[in-house]
């Protein structure tokens, strides 16, 4: 089975999962994964539990928020950029209103209370 | 409550009772109403007919959490339209404690270049505030970090100070009003819109307050107030963003640098890209980690003003562990960092310090430097030369005066087409091509491009529950309208806008805010009144702007954003004009 490379950015306390790439406040690493790997596989490889991460981006598209993680099944491709944040990080609604989201995330948001017009989703649970 | 008029023609003051129509106003509602009622829309912002109005919020000075905000309003020297810019400072509480609903600075001394201080104290015998005027000559032309301690020496450690820096004295379009923080630094700002120069144009350098003996804020129904204050406090302590050691208390507002960068919406090198390769080095996480390394311990952020639970103000330290500056906010960090291609926190911190020292708005300063970089004055990414340009502004050299004129002024001086302004005010740190919703607010706000013009506090009062699709252009316009109205309301309460994070998600927090206001005023406002009251404020602001010649043709993002795709998403700004027009058209 062939490999692919993913450009991974880990922020805040998650930097430690970058091991030798840990810069203290962030880590940037090129990870080799089997073709067809999904987000769940990436997190497992990093050793990050799904509830230890919060806001997540795949190629600049919002794919997860704390309490809303519809991206675990997302199939990654060679050259993708993935940015993973600690649950402490935040992105208020008015500053992401109209920003790019993965299709799964857009769908999950629409299904949320008030069309997702909130800052946090922790009580809403995982709708993936 | 009093309306206190300070007339700078001949330095006299007059106290009057608050008119019935103003009784339930506060903060932005007060300043915008008085500017609308009293300032001729076509007056010169620096002439004798403009008025500078300060107003504490409805609950400012009470035990309500995170509520020590003061609004400053006038006809803006930068935009030519109405302006309200608020800040958190003990100065706000002092004003409220002396029961001053509005402090209106009027007129102008005949003598040019002469500056005064107004000292406002509580006259116990008379049971009202009194004002004395003192010459400010020893304090003009100087760094505010040098001057603030001397003003404290003159008036005592319990004073609170508001004032303008040299940026105001020079007449810059970029000039704010500085207020003391809790560490007595000149670091809290009504930064936007050139209000520092409006203040200086009145021959007023400082307004020093001392509220000893003052009766404090009158509360009509203490039971209702206490119940509300408790609910809001609980919401702030509970919410992930606002709670102690939460996102803001740990990383400060710069928590958004890495987020916006990953989203491809962090304006970089004068809005030519949405992603900065050096973002992680200047982000909130890097500030937290950098301080930990330099001090050998974790430091959580501090409050800018009394009674704040969120406590999002950081301090940056030099390599030797001494203080460099406070505070490196997201907007400042971005404007002077990513937007200039600068990835050194030490350089960013030095520019923040200099902006505070001179009385400059950090946002406008950074966006101006980036336009100058675009013009080739200095290269992108050169932190040392950028510091040099900020110093030119402080010295008032010919180049410094061009830059001090602001982003649009500098663009005109150098023939730059990529100038990120709306209504002559520069855009803050969210790229409209990547975050379309904020673009609608930037374009249509009465304030010019403003990231604090559109927060929301409750989805139900916006009518989104099934009625509008927030992702459609029409939905975004409807939401922006609702956001702007609810923001105008929060700006009137005296609460920091950041309470919105908690009260949007925690309904009891929202109820608490309304009950606090009802408790102070004796009103019976219900939830839906927030948007109605805010909408009334917006209508006055809009009417002032239209009368000042700022109509819907100026409710647009700059043209380059419509045809220059922004990497990495390579999107242009494609929200149709009719959608933008509907924001105020349907208010």
XYZ file of C-alpha atoms in Angstrom:
715
model
C 0.000 0.000 0.000
C 1.374 3.387 -0.933
C 1.881 6.271 1.464
C 0.803 9.870 1.490
C 2.141 12.903 3.291
C 0.031 15.234 5.451
C 1.184 18.650 6.690
C 0.117 18.646 10.341
C 0.027 21.686 12.643
C -0.611 21.153 16.337
C -1.260 24.178 18.535
C -0.966 25.020 22.220
C -0.698 22.067 24.604
C -1.194 19.672 21.662
C 2.303 20.580 20.443
C 3.704 17.910 22.714
C 2.160 15.248 20.483
C 4.495 16.474 17.774
C 7.370 15.000 19.815
C 10.650 16.226 18.281
C 8.753 18.804 16.227
C 7.421 20.383 19.448
C 8.267 24.109 19.445
C 6.543 24.787 22.764
C 3.522 26.672 21.453
C 3.092 24.687 18.233
C 4.437 21.758 16.258
C 4.565 21.332 12.501
C 5.247 17.889 11.126
C 4.992 16.042 7.846
C 3.286 12.765 8.597
C 3.332 9.749 6.351
C 0.102 7.781 6.435
C -1.271 4.958 4.303
C -3.306 6.183 1.338
C -6.967 6.533 2.205
C -6.368 7.236 5.894
C -9.025 9.280 7.621
C -8.945 11.883 10.401
C -9.578 9.257 13.034
C -6.467 7.362 11.869
C -4.419 10.559 11.943
C -5.495 11.364 15.499
C -4.754 7.796 16.591
C -1.309 7.934 15.030
C -0.637 11.181 16.884
C -1.984 9.714 20.109
C -4.582 12.446 20.502
C -7.952 11.431 21.919
C -10.839 12.983 20.026
C -11.937 14.914 23.131
C -8.472 16.389 23.627
C -8.763 18.406 20.469
C -11.082 21.223 19.623
C -11.210 23.375 16.512
C -9.773 21.551 13.517
C -9.124 22.592 9.960
C -8.514 20.550 6.834
C -7.022 22.705 4.079
C -8.372 25.835 5.712
C -11.873 24.421 6.005
C -13.351 24.136 9.461
C -13.909 20.444 10.115
C -14.506 20.222 13.872
C -15.299 22.319 16.945
C -15.325 21.255 20.597
C -18.396 19.062 20.930
C -18.963 18.879 17.182
C -16.660 16.473 15.380
C -18.159 15.328 12.091
C -14.706 14.870 10.540
C -13.497 11.600 12.062
C -14.420 9.726 8.889
C -12.976 12.378 6.563
C -10.606 10.741 4.061
C -7.359 12.635 3.820
C -5.375 13.119 0.617
C -1.711 13.527 -0.150
C -0.560 17.098 0.576
C -3.477 18.008 2.838
C -2.864 20.542 5.589
C -4.454 19.718 8.922
C -4.508 22.192 11.815
C -5.553 20.891 15.226
C -6.258 23.070 18.260
C -6.638 22.503 21.980
C -10.245 22.752 23.233
C -9.266 26.054 24.914
C -8.925 27.757 21.541
C -12.008 29.553 20.347
C -13.502 31.040 17.227
C -16.572 33.171 17.948
C -19.480 32.823 15.552
C -19.326 36.361 14.164
C -15.695 35.844 13.137
C -16.352 32.603 11.278
C -19.737 33.406 9.819
C -19.349 32.647 6.122
C -15.900 31.039 6.416
C -15.121 27.776 4.612
C -16.238 24.549 6.235
C -16.051 20.954 5.132
C -19.313 19.640 3.726
C -19.759 17.432 6.760
C -19.287 20.411 9.068
C -21.714 22.600 7.123
C -24.304 19.834 7.374
C -23.667 19.328 11.072
C -24.003 23.078 11.698
C -27.337 23.236 9.900
C -28.620 20.457 12.118
C -27.496 22.214 15.282
C -29.804 24.286 17.435
C -30.225 27.763 15.907
C -28.383 26.636 12.755
C -25.219 26.490 14.801
C -25.346 30.154 15.778
C -23.337 29.584 18.943
C -19.763 29.827 20.064
C -19.504 26.416 21.698
C -21.186 23.075 21.068
C -20.039 21.027 23.990
C -23.498 20.355 25.353
C -24.771 19.486 21.899
C -22.608 16.373 21.780
C -20.895 14.773 18.832
C -23.121 14.789 15.797
C -20.737 12.822 13.576
C -27.681 61.840 37.145
C -25.988 64.766 35.478
C -25.150 66.023 32.076
C -21.840 67.805 32.514
C -20.891 70.288 29.821
C -17.330 71.492 29.675
C -16.959 74.469 27.388
C -13.422 74.999 26.169
C -14.088 78.465 24.678
C -13.557 79.984 28.076
C -13.216 76.930 30.307
C -16.484 76.977 32.127
C -18.720 74.071 33.008
C -22.397 73.547 33.483
C -24.322 70.770 35.164
C -27.868 69.970 34.192
C -30.395 67.295 35.007
C -30.674 64.441 32.557
C -33.604 65.079 30.181
C -36.385 62.515 30.256
C -35.523 61.320 26.735
C -31.989 60.379 27.818
C -32.918 58.696 31.090
C -32.613 55.124 29.892
C -29.609 55.645 27.653
C -26.061 54.625 28.434
C -22.686 54.272 26.739
C -22.999 54.281 22.963
C -26.704 55.040 23.161
C -25.862 58.225 25.058
C -22.942 59.362 22.917
C -24.609 58.640 19.580
C -27.872 60.295 20.646
C -26.123 63.450 21.833
C -23.933 63.624 18.717
C -27.051 63.118 16.595
C -29.003 65.760 18.525
C -26.294 68.381 18.935
C -23.493 68.093 16.373
C -24.110 69.586 12.914
C -23.368 66.652 10.559
C -21.493 68.897 8.137
C -19.283 70.564 10.726
C -15.529 70.163 10.555
C -14.545 67.419 12.988
C -11.766 69.616 14.382
C -13.777 72.837 14.423
C -15.624 74.517 17.281
C -18.959 72.884 16.460
C -17.956 69.273 16.951
C -18.545 67.854 20.427
C -16.727 65.087 22.200
C -19.021 63.056 24.430
C -18.028 60.541 27.091
C -20.604 58.252 28.655
C -20.415 55.328 31.061
C -22.713 52.413 30.351
C -25.997 51.745 32.124
C -24.478 49.381 34.690
C -20.939 50.817 34.746
C -19.808 51.557 38.292
C -22.080 48.889 39.801
C -21.136 45.420 40.974
C -22.079 44.006 37.554
C -19.187 41.921 36.224
C -17.022 43.133 33.373
C -18.830 46.432 33.015
C -16.282 49.244 33.398
C -16.602 50.549 29.869
C -16.773 54.134 28.736
C -17.943 55.221 25.300
C -16.381 58.191 23.583
C -18.289 59.706 20.677
C -18.034 62.605 18.236
C -17.993 63.293 14.542
C -14.947 61.300 13.519
C -11.837 62.996 12.194
C -10.923 59.796 10.369
C -14.223 58.810 8.771
C -16.178 62.075 8.717
C -19.119 60.122 10.113
C -20.388 59.425 13.589
C -18.012 57.619 15.911
C -18.313 55.650 19.094
C -15.257 53.950 20.491
C -15.329 52.350 23.920
C -12.675 51.246 26.360
C -12.384 49.478 29.698
C -10.867 51.543 32.492
C -11.445 52.613 36.083
C -12.005 56.025 34.481
C -15.395 54.705 33.328
C -16.436 53.664 36.833
C -15.370 57.005 38.311
C -17.530 58.870 35.839
C -20.472 56.628 36.722
C -19.845 56.916 40.466
C -20.132 60.693 40.194
C -23.477 60.084 38.473
C -22.314 61.725 35.269
C -24.501 60.322 32.506
C -22.626 62.288 29.855
C -19.584 64.501 29.812
C -19.817 66.780 26.801
C -16.733 68.695 25.712
C -17.723 71.684 23.606
C -16.199 74.712 21.946
C -12.566 75.474 21.344
C -10.072 77.926 22.846
C -9.020 80.805 20.608
C -5.379 80.348 21.452
C -3.804 77.615 19.308
C -1.352 75.141 20.762
C -2.384 75.745 24.368
C -3.580 72.679 26.270
C -5.553 72.264 29.471
C -6.525 69.583 31.905
C -9.990 69.233 33.349
C -9.996 67.883 36.897
C -13.383 66.507 37.880
C -14.020 65.686 41.529
C -16.997 65.187 43.804
C -18.049 68.247 45.762
C -19.379 66.769 48.984
C -20.900 69.970 50.280
C -22.829 70.718 47.115
C -23.590 67.061 46.416
C -22.499 67.257 42.802
C -19.397 67.012 40.631
C -17.165 70.030 40.140
C -14.572 70.846 37.528
C -11.371 72.824 37.722
C -9.103 73.641 34.807
C -5.334 73.562 34.972
C -2.700 74.211 32.334
C -1.297 71.065 30.707
C 1.837 72.671 29.268
C 4.331 70.451 31.106
C 2.685 67.377 29.597
C 2.431 68.218 25.917
C 4.691 66.896 23.177
C 5.681 63.909 25.302
C 5.480 60.142 25.546
C 2.386 59.125 27.550
C 4.399 56.552 29.515
C 6.544 59.435 30.729
C 3.606 61.724 31.407
C 1.090 59.430 33.150
C 3.222 58.951 36.306
C 3.637 62.743 36.564
C -0.091 63.294 36.279
C -0.577 60.708 39.029
C 1.997 62.550 41.088
C 0.062 65.771 40.642
C -3.388 64.362 41.380
C -2.712 61.356 43.565
C -2.677 57.615 43.044
C -6.469 57.339 43.218
C -7.022 59.436 40.108
C -8.087 58.066 36.739
C -6.828 59.621 33.540
C -8.089 60.004 29.986
C -6.032 61.882 27.454
C -4.563 62.236 24.022
C -0.975 61.718 22.968
C 1.181 63.555 20.470
C -0.821 61.901 17.678
C -3.758 64.046 18.762
C -1.638 67.158 19.157
C -0.264 66.710 15.625
C -3.781 66.355 14.267
C -3.525 62.815 12.953
C -6.480 60.924 11.560
C -4.986 58.036 13.495
C -5.231 59.084 17.115
C -7.019 57.548 20.048
C -7.952 58.548 23.548
C -5.852 56.727 26.131
C -7.150 55.714 29.548
C -5.289 54.200 32.472
C -5.369 50.453 33.036
C -5.262 48.956 36.537
C -1.457 49.186 36.485
C -1.708 52.942 35.721
C -0.368 52.412 32.201
C -1.721 54.512 29.308
C -2.830 51.345 27.598
C -6.620 51.262 27.321
C -7.917 53.008 24.256
C -10.887 54.489 22.529
C -8.584 53.841 19.643
C -10.565 54.152 16.497
C -11.685 57.073 14.435
C -9.296 59.875 15.358
C -10.996 60.871 18.616
C -7.631 61.813 20.179
C -7.335 64.621 17.665
C -10.916 65.748 18.310
C -9.969 65.980 21.990
C -6.769 67.873 21.205
C -8.678 70.244 18.913
C -10.601 71.362 22.003
C -7.343 72.282 23.733
C -7.959 69.434 26.145
C -5.018 67.164 26.961
C -6.275 65.237 29.985
C -9.481 64.677 31.887
C -8.530 63.590 35.387
C -11.237 62.059 37.562
C -11.347 61.454 41.251
C -14.610 60.125 42.642
C -13.830 60.096 46.360
C -16.999 60.819 48.307
C -19.236 60.302 45.288
C -22.495 58.499 45.945
C -22.083 55.761 43.328
C -24.642 54.557 40.834
C -28.292 54.770 41.875
C -30.047 51.435 41.566
C -33.829 51.577 41.211
C -34.522 47.957 42.113
C -31.697 46.283 43.949
C -33.320 42.875 44.097
C -33.726 42.676 40.328
C -30.234 44.031 39.785
C -28.616 41.554 42.178
C -30.453 38.652 40.619
C -29.292 39.698 37.150
C -25.704 40.350 38.191
C -25.526 36.905 39.774
C -26.821 35.177 36.644
C -24.402 36.975 34.372
C -21.450 36.376 36.670
C -22.257 32.673 36.768
C -22.467 32.519 32.974
C -19.093 34.241 32.593
C -17.485 31.888 35.111
C -18.914 28.855 33.385
C -18.395 29.511 29.675
C -15.318 27.957 28.059
C -14.225 31.194 26.403
C -14.708 33.578 29.325
C -14.034 31.470 32.430
C -10.853 31.777 34.509
C -8.017 29.949 32.727
C -10.293 29.683 29.694
C -9.305 30.665 26.178
C -9.149 34.434 26.711
C -7.599 34.336 30.167
C -4.846 32.012 28.931
C -4.001 33.184 25.444
C -5.581 36.631 25.352
C -7.412 37.846 22.304
C -4.403 36.718 20.239
C -5.842 33.214 20.683
C -7.328 33.944 17.257
C -4.060 34.358 15.315
C -3.484 30.653 14.638
C -7.196 30.021 14.158
C -7.607 32.746 11.536
C -4.382 31.656 9.887
C -5.532 28.056 9.544
C -8.859 29.338 8.235
C -7.003 31.260 5.538
C -8.553 34.486 6.802
C -5.615 36.200 8.534
C -4.877 39.226 6.350
C -1.205 39.066 5.486
C 1.153 41.582 3.848
C -1.448 44.241 3.285
C -4.355 41.928 2.564
C -2.581 40.069 -0.231
C -2.923 36.632 1.377
C -5.030 34.987 4.051
C -2.216 32.992 5.503
C 1.061 34.060 7.144
C 3.887 31.550 7.429
C 5.096 33.232 10.629
C 1.702 33.276 12.366
C 2.488 30.588 14.942
C 5.455 32.655 16.179
C 3.304 35.656 17.106
C 0.133 33.846 18.209
C -1.471 33.861 21.660
C -0.038 30.407 22.317
C 3.449 31.805 21.550
C 2.866 34.768 23.874
C 1.860 32.411 26.717
C 4.814 30.118 26.072
C 7.257 33.000 25.540
C 6.280 34.622 28.833
C 6.603 31.263 30.579
C 10.116 30.863 29.194
C 11.204 34.385 30.080
C 9.725 34.444 33.582
C 10.057 30.767 34.435
C 6.372 30.430 35.311
C 2.948 30.368 33.709
C 1.223 33.747 33.698
C -2.503 34.080 33.107
C -3.873 37.367 31.902
C -5.066 40.297 33.961
C -8.104 42.602 33.993
C -7.991 45.891 32.124
C -10.530 47.422 34.464
C -12.139 46.828 37.862
C -14.582 43.974 38.280
C -13.709 41.954 35.202
C -14.032 38.192 35.337
C -12.752 37.450 31.845
C -9.337 39.085 32.384
C -7.919 38.860 28.864
C -5.118 41.486 28.996
C -1.628 40.100 28.616
C 1.828 41.506 29.281
C 4.876 40.813 27.141
C 8.283 40.666 28.769
C 11.793 41.324 27.489
C 14.383 38.524 27.465
C 15.680 39.781 30.839
C 12.231 39.360 32.386
C 11.361 43.060 32.649
C 8.036 44.288 31.308
C 8.017 45.283 27.667
C 4.399 46.215 27.095
C 0.783 45.522 27.910
C -1.222 44.556 26.093
C -0.550 42.638 22.881
C -4.111 42.252 21.642
C -5.081 40.112 18.669
C -5.760 43.120 16.493
C -2.489 44.849 17.389
C -0.513 41.637 17.032
C -2.023 41.006 13.620
C -1.850 44.599 12.320
C 1.764 45.175 13.313
C 2.738 41.514 12.783
C 1.137 39.357 10.093
C -0.226 42.250 8.090
C 3.292 43.689 7.860
C 4.882 40.251 7.337
C 6.621 40.585 10.738
C 7.026 37.431 12.838
C 8.909 38.785 15.873
C 6.864 39.264 19.039
C 9.549 41.582 20.407
C 9.182 43.868 17.394
C 5.388 43.744 17.565
C 5.485 44.509 21.303
C 7.774 47.480 20.728
C 5.370 48.914 18.165
C 2.413 48.380 20.509
C 4.351 50.217 23.219
C 5.129 53.080 20.864
C 1.497 53.347 19.728
C 0.438 53.612 23.390
C 3.185 56.163 23.997
C 2.120 58.390 21.093
C -1.627 57.894 21.296
C -2.030 55.894 18.087
C -4.614 53.259 17.243
C -2.644 50.051 16.742
C -4.996 48.736 14.053
C -4.816 51.851 11.916
C -1.043 52.061 12.548
C -0.391 48.515 11.351
C -2.597 48.745 8.290
C -0.909 52.051 7.428
C 2.575 50.542 7.720
C 1.480 47.712 5.438
C 0.250 50.170 2.800
C 3.596 52.007 3.100
C 5.343 48.653 2.644
C 3.217 47.974 -0.414
C 4.353 51.366 -1.729
C 7.987 50.349 -1.201
C 8.764 52.791 1.616
C 10.247 49.857 3.558
C 10.155 46.106 2.784
C 7.499 43.773 4.161
C 8.809 41.818 7.112
C 11.408 44.350 8.277
C 10.492 44.798 11.937
C 13.262 47.252 12.763
C 12.388 49.570 9.900
C 8.718 49.296 10.825
C 9.578 50.418 14.369
C 11.429 53.306 12.744
C 8.302 54.357 10.848
C 6.205 54.326 14.024
C 8.871 56.538 15.596
C 8.546 58.920 12.637
C 4.867 59.222 13.510
C 5.831 59.999 17.099
C 8.286 62.670 16.018
C 5.866 64.288 13.583
C 8.298 64.274 10.669
C 6.802 64.883 7.214
C 6.759 61.116 6.537
C 5.378 60.512 10.021
C 2.582 62.967 9.357
C 1.625 61.180 6.143
C 1.494 57.868 8.005
C -0.324 59.463 10.927
C -3.040 60.533 8.523
C -4.095 56.900 8.434
C -4.267 54.044 5.984
C -6.359 55.670 3.296
C -4.423 58.948 3.523
C -1.139 57.058 3.132
C -2.537 55.117 0.188
C -3.375 58.398 -1.498
C 0.038 59.886 -0.728
C 1.778 56.939 -2.380
C -0.712 55.991 -5.096
C -1.544 52.566 -3.687
C -4.658 50.779 -4.970
C -4.792 47.968 -2.418
C -6.061 49.998 0.503
C -8.211 47.998 2.951
C -10.610 50.638 4.254
C -14.336 51.232 4.495
C -15.511 54.814 5.069
C -11.820 55.739 5.471
C -11.305 53.448 8.472
C -9.023 50.460 8.026
C -10.161 46.893 8.326
C -9.272 44.814 11.343
C -7.957 41.268 11.319
C -10.619 39.226 9.570
C -10.429 38.920 5.787
C -13.835 39.551 4.219
C -12.983 37.342 1.231
C -12.482 34.404 3.600
C -15.117 35.310 6.215
C -17.985 36.702 4.168
C -20.229 37.496 7.126
C -17.799 39.904 8.768
C -17.383 41.599 5.390
C -21.065 42.551 5.449
C -20.599 44.154 8.847
C -17.385 45.927 7.790
C -19.101 47.303 4.716
C -22.288 48.512 6.355
C -21.320 49.521 9.894
C -21.930 53.162 10.720
C -18.411 53.234 12.132
C -16.391 52.293 9.040
C -14.671 48.887 8.983
C -15.067 47.656 12.548
C -14.734 44.165 13.987
C -16.631 45.106 17.139
C -19.737 46.293 15.300
C -21.404 42.908 14.920
C -21.623 40.580 17.906
C -24.674 38.631 18.786
C -26.212 37.824 22.123
C -29.211 35.629 21.487
C -30.279 33.712 18.403
C -33.955 33.803 19.293
C -34.066 37.587 19.255
C -32.546 37.585 15.779
C -35.250 35.314 14.491
C -32.910 32.695 13.106
C -34.850 29.816 14.568
C -35.824 28.369 11.197
C -36.574 31.695 9.496
C -33.311 32.491 7.784
C -30.531 30.292 6.518
C -27.450 31.911 8.013
C -25.338 30.658 5.129
C -27.318 32.333 2.337
C -26.380 35.933 1.371
C -29.808 37.160 2.539
C -29.373 35.249 5.775
C -25.976 36.803 6.307
C -27.394 40.296 5.737
C -30.232 39.645 8.178
C -27.811 38.346 10.753
C -25.410 41.255 10.297
C -28.324 43.645 10.856
C -29.293 41.785 14.021
C -25.682 41.554 15.182
C -25.141 45.287 14.709
C -28.296 46.123 16.639
C -27.540 43.812 19.552
C -23.978 45.125 19.645
C -25.231 48.698 19.877
C -27.251 47.528 22.873
C -24.322 45.823 24.638
C -22.228 48.929 23.944
C -24.891 50.861 25.833
C -24.959 48.628 28.888
C -21.347 49.331 29.819
C -20.474 45.685 29.559
C -17.459 44.594 27.585
C -18.552 43.083 24.288
C -16.863 39.850 25.321
C -19.746 39.005 27.637
C -21.489 38.180 24.353
C -19.500 34.947 24.151
C -21.100 33.643 27.305
C -24.595 35.043 26.988
C -25.141 33.764 23.457
C -24.644 30.206 24.650
C -26.042 30.516 28.178
C -29.576 32.002 28.117
C -29.610 32.782 31.850
C -26.593 35.035 31.292
C -28.539 36.994 28.715
C -31.489 37.310 31.094
C -29.053 38.438 33.741
C -27.796 41.295 31.584
C -31.349 42.486 30.927
C -32.228 42.249 34.628
C -29.155 44.233 35.598
C -30.292 47.042 33.299
C -33.882 46.840 34.564
C -32.551 46.886 38.115
C -30.522 50.058 37.588
C -33.071 51.913 35.475
C -36.329 50.598 36.899
C -37.414 49.575 33.410
C -39.200 46.444 32.307
C -37.187 45.531 29.275
C -37.757 42.080 27.848
C -35.276 40.102 25.752
C -36.531 41.396 22.431
C -36.041 44.992 23.553
C -32.266 44.601 23.240
C -32.401 44.500 19.447
C -35.079 47.220 19.325
C -33.096 49.620 21.489
C -29.932 48.833 19.535
C -31.795 49.367 16.261
C -32.880 52.842 17.400
C -29.238 53.739 18.063
C -28.219 52.487 14.618
C -30.958 54.568 12.976
C -29.626 57.739 14.584
C -26.051 56.887 13.608
C -27.093 56.115 10.086
C -29.120 59.322 9.805
C -26.135 61.345 11.038
C -23.886 59.703 8.456
C -26.321 60.296 5.619
C -26.614 63.950 6.601
C -22.810 64.076 6.686
C -22.724 62.784 3.104
C -21.967 59.137 3.884
C -24.667 57.097 2.200
C -25.079 53.584 0.904
C -22.510 54.025 -1.881
C -19.954 53.857 0.925
C -21.380 50.607 2.285
C -18.894 48.645 0.212
C -15.683 46.728 0.667
C -12.733 48.132 -1.311
C -12.886 47.349 -4.996
C -9.717 45.222 -5.123
C -11.415 42.606 -2.958
C -13.976 42.065 -5.702
C -11.418 41.053 -8.318
C -8.241 39.950 -6.518
C -8.632 36.339 -5.339
C -7.250 35.806 -1.856
C -4.977 32.797 -1.306
C -5.239 30.113 -0.021
C -8.953 29.797 -0.818
C -8.639 32.070 -3.874
C -11.994 33.669 -3.240
C -13.107 37.174 -4.125
C -15.692 39.200 -2.220
C -18.881 38.308 -4.026
C -21.679 39.434 -1.715
C -24.012 41.363 -4.050
C -24.482 45.101 -3.483
C -28.231 44.668 -3.062
C -27.570 42.360 -0.130
C -25.332 45.007 1.453
C -28.002 47.636 0.811
C -30.614 45.510 2.516
C -28.762 45.584 5.856
C -29.780 49.161 6.622
C -32.491 49.322 3.973
C -34.545 46.884 6.032
C -33.551 48.127 9.473
